[in-house]
Coordinates of C-alpha atoms in Angstrom, one line a residue:
Chain A
M1 CA 77.7 87.5 75.0
S2 CA 75.1 89.0 77.2
I3 CA 75.8 90.8 80.4
S4 CA 73.5 90.6 83.4
V5 CA 73.9 92.7 86.5
K6 CA 71.6 91.9 89.4
N7 CA 70.9 94.0 92.5
V8 CA 74.4 95.3 92.7
S9 CA 75.3 97.7 95.5
K10 CA 78.6 99.3 96.3
R11 CA 79.6 101.7 99.0
F12 CA 82.8 103.8 99.3
G13 CA 83.0 104.8 102.9
N14 CA 79.9 106.9 103.5
F15 CA 79.2 107.3 99.9
Q16 CA 76.6 105.0 98.3
A17 CA 78.0 104.7 94.8
L18 CA 75.5 102.1 93.6
D19 CA 72.2 101.2 95.2
N20 CA 70.6 97.9 94.1
V21 CA 71.2 98.4 90.4
S22 CA 70.2 95.8 87.8
I23 CA 70.8 96.0 84.1
E24 CA 70.6 93.6 81.2
V25 CA 72.8 93.9 78.1
T26 CA 71.7 91.6 75.4
S27 CA 74.3 90.0 73.2
G28 CA 75.6 92.4 70.5
C29 CA 74.0 95.4 72.1
L30 CA 75.7 98.7 72.5
L31 CA 74.5 100.2 75.7
A32 CA 75.2 103.7 77.2
L33 CA 75.3 104.4 80.9
L34 CA 74.3 108.1 81.0
G35 CA 74.3 110.4 84.0
P36 CA 75.9 113.3 85.8
S37 CA 79.2 112.9 87.5
G38 CA 79.0 111.0 90.7
C39 CA 75.9 109.0 89.6
G40 CA 77.7 105.7 89.8
K41 CA 78.0 105.0 86.1
T42 CA 81.7 104.5 86.1
T43 CA 81.6 102.3 89.3
L44 CA 79.0 100.1 87.5
L45 CA 81.3 99.8 84.5
R46 CA 84.2 98.9 86.7
I47 CA 82.2 96.3 88.5
I48 CA 81.2 94.8 85.1
A49 CA 84.9 94.7 84.2
G50 CA 86.0 93.3 87.5
L51 CA 88.0 96.3 88.5
E52 CA 85.7 96.6 91.6
I53 CA 84.0 94.0 93.5
P54 CA 80.4 94.8 94.5
D55 CA 79.3 94.7 98.1
S56 CA 76.3 92.7 97.1
G57 CA 74.6 91.5 94.0
S58 CA 76.0 89.5 91.1
V59 CA 77.4 90.0 87.6
R60 CA 77.0 87.3 84.9
Y61 CA 78.4 87.0 81.5
Q62 CA 76.0 84.9 79.5
D63 CA 75.4 82.0 81.9
T64 CA 78.6 82.3 83.9
E65 CA 78.7 84.0 87.2
V66 CA 81.8 86.3 87.2
T67 CA 81.2 88.5 90.2
H68 CA 84.3 87.3 92.0
S69 CA 86.4 85.9 89.2
R70 CA 89.8 87.3 88.5
I71 CA 90.0 90.2 86.2
Q72 CA 92.7 88.4 84.0
D73 CA 90.3 85.5 83.4
R74 CA 87.3 87.5 82.3
N75 CA 88.7 88.5 78.9
V76 CA 87.0 91.9 78.6
G77 CA 88.2 94.8 76.5
F78 CA 88.4 98.0 78.5
V79 CA 89.1 101.5 77.2
F80 CA 90.1 103.9 79.9
Q81 CA 89.0 107.5 80.0
H82 CA 92.6 108.8 79.6
Y83 CA 93.5 105.8 77.5
A84 CA 96.2 104.4 79.9
L85 CA 98.5 103.6 77.0
F86 CA 101.9 102.3 78.0
R87 CA 104.1 105.3 77.4
H88 CA 107.3 103.4 76.9
M89 CA 105.8 101.1 74.3
S90 CA 105.2 101.8 70.7
V91 CA 101.8 101.6 69.1
F92 CA 102.6 98.1 68.0
E93 CA 103.8 97.0 71.4
N94 CA 100.7 98.5 73.1
I95 CA 98.3 96.8 70.8
G96 CA 100.2 93.5 71.0
F97 CA 100.5 93.6 74.8
A98 CA 97.6 91.3 75.5
L99 CA 98.9 88.8 73.0
R100 CA 102.4 88.9 74.3
V101 CA 101.3 88.2 77.9
R102 CA 99.3 85.3 76.5
K103 CA 102.5 84.0 74.9
W104 CA 101.3 84.1 71.3
S105 CA 104.0 83.4 68.7
Q106 CA 105.6 86.5 67.1
S107 CA 104.1 85.8 63.7
K108 CA 100.6 85.5 65.1
V109 CA 101.1 88.7 67.1
D110 CA 102.3 90.5 63.9
Q111 CA 99.3 89.3 62.0
R112 CA 96.7 90.2 64.6
V113 CA 98.2 93.6 65.3
S114 CA 98.3 94.5 61.6
E115 CA 94.6 93.4 61.3
L116 CA 93.8 95.7 64.2
M117 CA 95.9 98.6 62.8
H118 CA 93.8 98.3 59.7
L119 CA 90.5 98.1 61.7
V120 CA 91.3 101.3 63.6
R121 CA 92.9 102.9 60.5
L122 CA 96.3 103.5 61.9
Q123 CA 98.4 101.7 59.3
G124 CA 102.0 102.9 59.2
M125 CA 102.0 104.2 62.7
E126 CA 103.2 100.9 64.3
D127 CA 106.5 102.5 65.5
R128 CA 105.1 105.7 66.9
M129 CA 105.2 106.3 70.6
P130 CA 101.9 107.3 72.3
S131 CA 103.3 110.8 72.9
Q132 CA 103.6 111.3 69.2
L133 CA 99.9 110.7 68.6
S134 CA 96.9 113.0 68.6
G135 CA 94.0 112.5 71.1
G136 CA 91.8 110.7 68.6
Q137 CA 94.7 108.5 67.5
R138 CA 95.4 107.5 71.1
Q139 CA 91.8 106.7 71.6
R140 CA 91.9 104.4 68.6
V141 CA 95.1 102.7 69.8
A142 CA 93.5 102.1 73.2
L143 CA 90.5 100.6 71.4
A144 CA 92.7 98.4 69.2
R145 CA 94.6 97.3 72.3
A146 CA 91.4 96.4 74.1
L147 CA 90.2 94.4 71.1
A148 CA 93.4 92.5 70.6
A149 CA 92.7 89.4 72.5
E150 CA 89.2 89.1 71.0
P151 CA 87.3 89.9 74.1
K152 CA 83.7 88.9 74.4
V153 CA 82.7 92.3 75.9
L154 CA 83.9 95.8 75.3
L155 CA 83.7 98.4 78.0
L156 CA 84.5 102.0 77.5
D157 CA 84.8 104.7 80.2
E158 CA 84.0 108.1 78.8
P159 CA 85.4 107.2 75.4
F160 CA 84.9 110.7 74.0
G161 CA 85.5 112.7 77.1
A162 CA 88.9 114.2 76.4
L163 CA 88.4 115.0 72.7
D164 CA 87.4 118.2 71.0
A165 CA 84.0 118.6 69.4
K166 CA 84.9 117.7 65.8
V167 CA 87.1 114.7 66.6
R168 CA 84.4 113.6 69.0
S169 CA 81.6 113.5 66.5
E170 CA 83.9 111.7 64.0
L171 CA 84.9 109.1 66.5
R172 CA 81.3 108.7 67.6
A173 CA 80.2 107.9 64.0
W174 CA 83.2 105.6 63.6
L175 CA 82.5 103.7 66.8
R176 CA 79.0 103.2 65.7
R177 CA 80.1 101.8 62.4
L178 CA 82.7 99.6 64.1
H179 CA 80.1 98.2 66.3
E180 CA 77.9 97.4 63.3
E181 CA 81.0 95.6 61.8
I182 CA 82.0 93.5 64.8
H183 CA 78.8 93.4 66.8
M184 CA 80.4 93.0 70.1
T185 CA 78.4 93.4 73.3
S186 CA 79.6 96.9 74.5
V187 CA 78.9 99.2 77.4
F188 CA 80.1 102.7 77.5
V189 CA 79.8 105.4 80.1
T190 CA 79.1 109.0 79.3
H191 CA 77.8 112.2 80.9
D192 CA 76.9 113.6 77.5
Q193 CA 73.5 112.8 76.2
E194 CA 74.5 113.4 72.6
D195 CA 77.2 110.7 72.9
A196 CA 74.7 108.3 74.3
F197 CA 72.0 109.1 71.7
A198 CA 74.3 109.1 68.7
V199 CA 75.9 105.8 69.4
A200 CA 73.9 103.5 71.7
D201 CA 71.1 100.9 71.0
K202 CA 70.0 101.3 74.6
V203 CA 70.5 104.0 77.2
V204 CA 70.5 103.7 80.9
V205 CA 70.0 107.0 82.7
M206 CA 71.4 107.0 86.2
R207 CA 71.3 109.3 89.2
N208 CA 72.7 109.0 92.8
G209 CA 73.6 105.3 92.3
R210 CA 70.2 104.4 91.0
I211 CA 68.7 103.8 87.6
E212 CA 66.2 106.5 86.6
Q213 CA 65.1 105.0 83.3
Q214 CA 66.3 102.6 80.7
G215 CA 65.3 101.9 77.2
K216 CA 65.8 102.8 73.5
P217 CA 67.1 106.3 72.9
V218 CA 64.0 107.5 71.1
E219 CA 61.8 106.0 73.8
I220 CA 63.6 107.8 76.6
F221 CA 63.8 111.1 74.7
E222 CA 60.1 110.9 73.8
H223 CA 58.8 109.6 77.0
P224 CA 61.1 110.6 79.9
A225 CA 60.0 108.9 83.1
N226 CA 60.6 111.8 85.4
P227 CA 61.6 115.4 85.4
F228 CA 65.3 114.5 86.1
V229 CA 65.5 112.5 82.9
M230 CA 63.6 115.1 80.9
D231 CA 65.9 117.8 82.2
F232 CA 69.1 115.8 81.7
L233 CA 68.4 115.0 78.1
G234 CA 68.4 118.6 77.0
H235 CA 67.1 122.0 77.6
V236 CA 63.6 122.2 78.8
N237 CA 61.1 125.0 79.6
V238 CA 59.4 124.5 82.9
F239 CA 56.1 126.2 83.6
H240 CA 54.7 126.1 87.1
G241 CA 51.0 125.5 86.9
R242 CA 48.2 123.8 88.6
Q243 CA 45.8 121.1 87.6
E244 CA 42.2 121.8 86.9
N245 CA 39.7 119.3 85.6
D246 CA 42.7 117.1 84.5
V247 CA 44.0 119.9 82.3
P248 CA 47.2 121.6 83.5
L249 CA 46.7 125.3 83.8
L250 CA 49.8 127.4 83.3
T251 CA 50.6 130.8 84.5
G252 CA 49.8 132.1 81.0
F253 CA 48.5 129.3 78.8
R254 CA 46.7 126.1 78.8
G255 CA 48.5 123.2 77.1
P256 CA 47.0 121.1 74.4
E257 CA 45.0 118.2 75.7
E258 CA 47.3 115.4 74.3
G259 CA 49.9 116.2 76.9
E260 CA 51.6 113.4 78.9
G261 CA 51.6 113.0 82.7
S262 CA 49.5 114.3 85.5
G263 CA 51.7 116.6 87.4
K264 CA 51.5 120.3 88.3
W265 CA 54.6 121.4 86.5
V266 CA 54.6 121.5 82.8
Y267 CA 57.7 120.6 80.8
V268 CA 58.1 121.7 77.2
R269 CA 61.1 121.2 75.0
P270 CA 62.2 124.3 73.0
H271 CA 61.4 122.6 69.7
E272 CA 57.9 121.8 70.9
L273 CA 57.0 125.4 71.3
D274 CA 55.9 127.7 68.5
L275 CA 55.6 131.4 68.1
Y276 CA 52.7 133.4 66.7
L277 CA 52.2 137.0 65.8
H278 CA 48.7 137.0 67.0
N279 CA 46.9 135.1 69.7
Q280 CA 45.7 132.1 67.7
V281 CA 45.8 129.3 70.2
D282 CA 43.6 129.3 73.2
G283 CA 45.6 130.5 76.2
S284 CA 48.9 131.4 74.7
L285 CA 51.6 133.1 76.7
V286 CA 52.9 136.5 75.7
G287 CA 56.7 137.0 75.6
T288 CA 59.1 139.6 74.5
I289 CA 62.0 138.5 72.4
I290 CA 65.3 139.2 74.0
Q291 CA 67.7 137.2 71.8
V292 CA 67.7 135.5 68.4
L293 CA 70.5 133.1 67.8
P294 CA 71.1 130.9 64.8
V295 CA 72.4 127.6 66.2
G296 CA 73.2 125.0 63.6
G297 CA 70.0 124.2 61.6
I298 CA 67.7 126.0 63.9
I299 CA 67.0 129.5 65.2
R300 CA 67.0 129.7 68.9
V301 CA 64.7 132.4 70.3
L302 CA 64.9 133.6 73.9
L303 CA 61.8 135.3 75.2
E304 CA 60.9 136.9 78.5
D305 CA 57.5 136.6 80.1
P306 CA 56.8 140.2 81.1
V307 CA 54.7 139.2 84.1
S308 CA 56.9 136.6 85.7
T309 CA 60.1 137.6 83.9
A310 CA 60.7 133.9 83.3
R311 CA 62.9 133.0 80.3
I312 CA 61.4 130.8 77.6
Q313 CA 63.6 129.1 75.0
V314 CA 62.0 128.3 71.6
D315 CA 63.8 126.5 68.8
L316 CA 62.3 127.3 65.4
H317 CA 63.0 126.0 61.9
H318 CA 64.8 128.8 60.1
L319 CA 62.0 129.1 57.5
R320 CA 59.4 129.6 60.2
A321 CA 61.7 132.1 61.9
K322 CA 62.0 134.1 58.6
E323 CA 58.2 134.1 58.2
L324 CA 57.8 135.6 61.7
L325 CA 60.4 138.5 61.1
L326 CA 61.9 138.0 64.5
E327 CA 63.6 140.9 66.2
N328 CA 64.6 141.9 69.7
G329 CA 61.8 143.6 71.7
K330 CA 59.0 142.2 69.6
R331 CA 56.1 140.7 71.5
M332 CA 55.1 137.2 70.4
W333 CA 52.5 134.6 71.5
V334 CA 54.0 131.4 72.7
A335 CA 52.1 128.1 72.4
P336 CA 53.1 124.5 72.9
K337 CA 52.7 121.8 70.3
R338 CA 53.2 119.2 73.0
I339 CA 53.6 119.2 76.7
R340 CA 54.5 116.9 79.5
T341 CA 53.6 117.4 83.2
F342 CA 55.4 116.1 86.2
E343 CA 54.9 116.4 89.9
P344 CA 57.3 119.0 91.3
E345 CA 59.3 116.4 93.2
Y346 CA 62.9 116.9 92.5
S347 CA 65.7 119.3 92.8
I348 CA 69.1 119.1 91.1
Chain B
M1 CA 116.0 137.7 69.2
N2 CA 115.2 141.3 69.8
R3 CA 117.4 142.4 72.6
L4 CA 114.9 145.0 73.7
A5 CA 112.0 142.5 74.0
P6 CA 111.3 141.9 77.7
K7 CA 112.1 138.4 78.8
V8 CA 109.5 136.4 80.6
L9 CA 112.0 135.5 83.4
P10 CA 114.2 138.4 84.3
G11 CA 117.6 138.2 85.9
F12 CA 119.3 135.7 83.6
G13 CA 122.6 137.6 83.8
I14 CA 122.7 137.9 87.6
T15 CA 121.6 134.3 88.3
L16 CA 124.1 132.8 85.8
G17 CA 126.8 135.0 87.2
F18 CA 126.0 133.8 90.7
T19 CA 125.9 130.2 89.6
L20 CA 129.3 130.4 87.9
T21 CA 130.9 132.1 90.8
Y22 CA 129.4 129.6 93.2
L23 CA 130.6 126.6 91.1
G24 CA 134.0 128.2 90.6
F25 CA 134.6 128.8 94.3
L26 CA 133.1 125.7 95.7
V27 CA 133.9 123.1 93.1
L28 CA 136.4 124.1 90.4
L29 CA 138.9 126.0 92.6
P30 CA 139.5 123.2 95.0
L31 CA 139.6 120.6 92.2
G32 CA 142.0 122.8 90.3
A33 CA 144.2 123.1 93.3
L34 CA 144.2 119.3 93.6
M35 CA 145.2 118.9 90.0
F36 CA 147.9 121.5 90.4
Q37 CA 149.3 119.7 93.5
A38 CA 149.2 116.3 91.8
L39 CA 150.8 117.4 88.5
S40 CA 153.3 119.9 90.0
N41 CA 155.9 117.1 90.2
N42 CA 157.0 115.2 87.2
P43 CA 154.4 113.0 85.4
F44 CA 156.4 109.9 86.1
D45 CA 156.1 110.4 89.9
F46 CA 152.4 111.0 89.4
F47 CA 151.8 107.7 87.6
R48 CA 154.0 105.8 90.0
S49 CA 152.0 106.9 93.0
A50 CA 148.6 106.8 91.2
F51 CA 149.1 103.2 90.1
H52 CA 151.1 101.9 93.0
P53 CA 149.9 98.4 93.9
R54 CA 148.6 99.6 97.3
A55 CA 146.6 102.3 95.5
L56 CA 145.3 99.9 92.9
S57 CA 144.1 97.5 95.6
A58 CA 142.4 100.5 97.4
Y59 CA 140.6 101.6 94.3
W60 CA 139.4 98.0 93.7
N61 CA 138.2 97.8 97.3
S62 CA 136.3 101.0 97.1
F63 CA 134.7 100.3 93.8
S64 CA 133.7 96.7 94.5
M65 CA 132.3 97.6 97.9
A66 CA 130.5 100.7 96.8
F67 CA 129.1 98.8 93.8
S68 CA 127.9 95.8 95.7
A69 CA 126.3 98.0 98.4
A70 CA 124.7 100.2 95.8
L71 CA 123.3 97.3 93.9
L72 CA 121.9 95.7 97.0
N73 CA 120.5 99.1 98.0
T74 CA 118.7 99.3 94.7
F75 CA 116.7 96.2 95.5
I76 CA 116.2 97.0 99.2
G77 CA 115.4 100.6 98.5
L78 CA 112.9 99.7 95.8
L79 CA 111.2 97.3 98.2
I80 CA 111.0 99.9 101.0
A81 CA 109.7 102.6 98.7
W82 CA 107.1 100.1 97.4
V83 CA 105.9 99.3 100.8
L84 CA 105.8 102.9 101.9
V85 CA 103.8 104.0 98.8
R86 CA 101.5 101.0 98.2
Y87 CA 100.4 100.0 101.7
R88 CA 98.7 101.8 104.5
F89 CA 99.8 100.4 107.9
F90 CA 100.3 101.5 111.4
G91 CA 103.6 103.3 111.8
R92 CA 104.0 104.1 108.1
R93 CA 104.8 107.7 108.8
F94 CA 107.3 106.9 111.5
M95 CA 109.0 104.4 109.1
D96 CA 109.0 107.1 106.4
A97 CA 110.7 109.5 108.8
V98 CA 113.3 106.9 109.9
I99 CA 114.4 106.5 106.3
D100 CA 116.2 109.8 106.4
L101 CA 118.2 109.0 109.5
P102 CA 121.3 107.8 107.6
F103 CA 121.3 111.3 105.9
A104 CA 121.3 113.0 109.3
L105 CA 123.6 110.8 111.3
P106 CA 127.3 111.4 111.1
T107 CA 128.7 108.4 109.3
S108 CA 131.4 108.0 111.9
V109 CA 128.6 107.3 114.4
A110 CA 127.2 104.7 112.1
G111 CA 130.6 103.1 111.7
F112 CA 131.2 103.2 115.5
V113 CA 127.8 101.6 116.2
Y114 CA 128.2 98.9 113.6
S115 CA 131.7 98.0 114.8
T116 CA 130.7 97.8 118.4
L117 CA 127.5 95.9 117.7
Y118 CA 129.3 93.3 115.6
S119 CA 132.5 93.1 117.7
E120 CA 133.2 89.9 119.7
R121 CA 131.7 91.6 122.8
G122 CA 128.8 93.4 121.1
W123 CA 125.2 92.2 121.2
L124 CA 125.0 90.8 117.7
G125 CA 128.7 89.9 117.4
E126 CA 128.6 87.8 120.5
F127 CA 125.6 85.9 119.3
L128 CA 127.0 85.4 115.9
G129 CA 130.3 84.4 117.3
Q130 CA 128.7 81.6 119.3
N131 CA 127.4 80.3 115.9
G132 CA 130.8 80.5 114.3
I133 CA 130.2 83.7 112.4
H134 CA 132.9 86.4 112.9
L135 CA 132.1 89.6 111.0
T136 CA 134.5 92.0 112.6
H137 CA 136.7 93.7 110.0
T138 CA 135.3 91.7 107.2
W139 CA 134.4 92.9 103.7
F140 CA 130.8 92.0 104.5
L141 CA 130.6 94.3 107.5
T142 CA 132.0 97.2 105.4
V143 CA 129.4 96.6 102.7
L144 CA 126.7 96.4 105.5
V145 CA 127.7 99.9 106.7
L146 CA 127.7 101.2 103.2
L147 CA 124.2 99.8 102.8
F148 CA 123.2 101.8 105.8
T149 CA 124.7 105.1 104.5
G150 CA 123.4 104.7 101.0
F151 CA 119.8 103.3 101.1
P152 CA 117.9 106.6 101.6
F153 CA 119.1 107.7 98.2
V154 CA 117.3 104.9 96.4
V155 CA 114.2 105.2 98.6
R156 CA 113.9 108.9 98.1
T157 CA 114.4 108.9 94.4
V158 CA 112.1 106.0 93.6
Q159 CA 109.3 106.9 96.1
P160 CA 108.0 110.0 94.3
V161 CA 108.0 108.2 91.0
L162 CA 106.0 105.3 92.4
E163 CA 103.6 107.7 94.0
E164 CA 103.0 109.4 90.6
L165 CA 102.6 106.1 88.8
D166 CA 99.2 106.0 87.1
G167 CA 97.0 103.3 88.7
D168 CA 95.1 103.1 85.4
L169 CA 98.2 101.5 83.8
E170 CA 98.3 98.6 86.2
E171 CA 94.5 98.1 85.8
A172 CA 95.0 98.2 82.0
A173 CA 97.7 95.6 82.2
A174 CA 95.6 93.3 84.4
I175 CA 92.5 93.6 82.1
L176 CA 94.7 92.8 79.1
G177 CA 95.6 89.6 80.9
A178 CA 98.9 90.3 82.5
N179 CA 99.6 88.7 85.9
R180 CA 101.2 90.7 88.7
F181 CA 104.7 89.7 87.7
Q182 CA 104.2 90.6 84.1
T183 CA 102.6 93.9 85.1
F184 CA 105.6 94.7 87.3
I185 CA 108.2 93.8 84.6
H186 CA 106.5 95.3 81.6
V187 CA 104.6 98.2 83.0
I188 CA 105.9 99.4 86.4
M189 CA 109.6 98.7 85.9
P190 CA 110.1 100.7 82.7
S191 CA 108.5 103.7 84.5
I192 CA 110.6 103.6 87.6
L193 CA 113.9 102.4 86.0
P194 CA 115.3 105.9 85.4
A195 CA 114.7 106.9 89.1
L196 CA 116.1 103.5 90.2
I197 CA 119.3 104.2 88.2
T198 CA 119.6 107.7 89.6
G199 CA 119.2 106.2 93.1
F200 CA 121.8 103.6 92.3
S201 CA 124.3 106.2 91.1
L202 CA 123.8 108.4 94.1
A203 CA 124.3 105.5 96.5
F204 CA 127.3 104.3 94.5
A205 CA 128.9 107.8 94.6
R206 CA 128.2 108.0 98.3
G207 CA 129.9 104.6 98.9
L208 CA 132.9 105.6 96.9
G209 CA 133.6 108.7 99.0
E210 CA 132.7 107.1 102.3
Y211 CA 135.4 107.5 105.0
G212 CA 133.9 108.1 108.4
S213 CA 132.2 104.8 108.9
I214 CA 134.7 102.6 107.0
V215 CA 137.6 103.5 109.3
F216 CA 135.7 102.0 112.2
V217 CA 134.4 98.8 110.7
S218 CA 137.2 97.9 108.3
S219 CA 140.6 96.6 109.3
N220 CA 142.0 99.1 106.9
L221 CA 144.9 96.9 106.0
P222 CA 147.0 98.1 103.0
Y223 CA 146.8 95.8 100.0
R224 CA 143.8 94.0 101.6
S225 CA 140.9 96.0 103.0
E226 CA 142.0 99.6 102.7
T227 CA 139.7 101.7 100.6
G228 CA 140.5 104.8 98.5
P229 CA 139.5 107.5 100.9
V230 CA 141.3 105.7 103.8
L231 CA 144.4 105.4 101.7
I232 CA 144.3 109.1 100.9
V233 CA 144.0 110.1 104.5
S234 CA 146.8 107.7 105.6
R235 CA 149.1 109.1 102.9
L236 CA 148.3 112.6 104.1
E237 CA 149.2 111.5 107.7
E238 CA 152.5 110.1 106.3
N239 CA 153.0 113.6 104.8
A240 CA 153.1 112.1 101.3
I241 CA 150.9 114.8 99.8
N242 CA 151.7 114.0 96.2
D243 CA 150.8 110.3 96.7
A244 CA 147.5 111.4 98.3
S245 CA 146.6 113.8 95.6
A246 CA 147.5 111.4 92.8
A247 CA 145.1 108.8 94.4
A248 CA 142.5 111.5 94.8
I249 CA 142.7 112.4 91.1
V250 CA 142.3 108.8 90.0
M251 CA 139.3 108.3 92.4
L252 CA 137.8 111.5 91.1
M253 CA 138.2 110.7 87.4
A254 CA 137.0 107.1 87.8
S255 CA 133.9 108.2 89.7
F256 CA 133.2 111.0 87.3
G257 CA 133.6 108.7 84.4
M258 CA 131.3 106.1 85.9
L259 CA 128.5 108.6 86.7
L260 CA 128.9 110.1 83.2
L261 CA 128.5 106.6 81.7
I262 CA 125.4 105.9 83.7
N263 CA 123.9 109.2 82.8
T264 CA 124.7 108.8 79.1
L265 CA 123.2 105.3 79.0
Q266 CA 120.1 106.6 80.7
K267 CA 119.7 109.5 78.3
R268 CA 120.1 107.2 75.4
R269 CA 117.5 104.8 76.8
Q270 CA 115.1 107.6 77.3
S271 CA 115.5 109.1 73.8
N272 CA 114.9 105.6 72.4
G273 CA 111.6 105.7 74.3

């Protein structure tokens, strides 16, 4: 079932939580609402669920207008950030709650709950209480509970927020696989771009109650619409420069001509910079290495521009790093493989 | 455990010592004296006075009135706590403060006010009398005054639990399809039940021991409307100290047993989840 949000605005007192926001979630799509805290992403999710009523605008499920319909009638699955499991109920009772209030027969409830226990891989834990479960298990119980009454839409509020890194990445992969199995239209909220990019089909980046950009993860990552999106999606080196003959001039170097954008500030991701022992590329910048850190599969090199004392972060493949014999204090030439320029219009 | 290892919280010895002394002087010593007084005569006398028909009727009156009042208070108290926690309205803070009045007001004042108000010449009594309702010295009026003295207990025990109640849980229940009633029964009630039971026990215990207000509103007729505490005082006035202490022991044991039972049931329920 598709979800369509049109021109939705919501105010809380003096705070404009959402300002004329529209999104389309196609049927079977897994969409991520991404943004810093206070950007309105959770409010938007709650409006889609029916937990908040928008001040203006409309929400439609497929062809049905649901903006003002009762939350009980919408049949959405919702997973709360802190799970909101019923503490006095066992895992079985939690998962079966939606069925019991719908007056399903005991045998049908048993059957459905055991199906779900299998789906979320919690077989044998039916009689446990929520307090006896780990964070990841609670999350899966919350998910099974949300799926019990076969909702048409699944909404998740910061589904990985309260988990440690390892469980988080496992659950991420698992959620992605689950989505491929059941193909339910899903929307989840996150402030972590890794969550969004690892799981979602489509990402909506939000700021201050507005949508900054929406599209496929690769699209957004490769072609950020503005400096905010670029900055939010990961570390970025910013060089203040000026434009000359349509080519951005940097304090130290000139970027390659295939750069994107037409602004005065140049944005380069750490992995899009390369280091050279000698000045090979026209207009390279000179920097002194101050730190070399192996981070996962890459080597992260931190350099300082001796003139402006600006810090430059460069991510290198470890083979390339070996070649260059990196060490602290060594002077290197920095040149970009790819740049983007934006007008200096924003501040965080 | 290593005796030399410094403890996180010092002063265990002195605080426990103080606690025991305090308990001993204020609770155990008087109760022991009561026991001694009651049992200093022969056991036969003790049982005769403890289970004298007049005493039995007084116990029954006390327990039935206190129980009814506590039960009603549980509902009324829950309702008041709910309104105070869930809604924002003009005068809420004032109402919140008024709840504590029965704690502060001497109960004899409450009894006096109630008996005057509902007497044939009182404001309410006169009006009710014209409509054929006479409440003076009735069981009903006694329960009413017990309602007054006991209801802050329920409000004050349930209120903080309601305030702490996670709003997510109710939203979760609603999203899962539960209506307001189902949400209340299956989600809210189990969370506040322990507090509700505690409030009930406190109100009940308060009602059992009530004297000051009851002497005013009740007719205090032996065998009919006399309650335990009233019986004990009138026995003392008759200089029948052994009878008084025998009745006191029975009241004490029964109340203690009752509270113990409630606590045990609650513990068991909690450990079952």
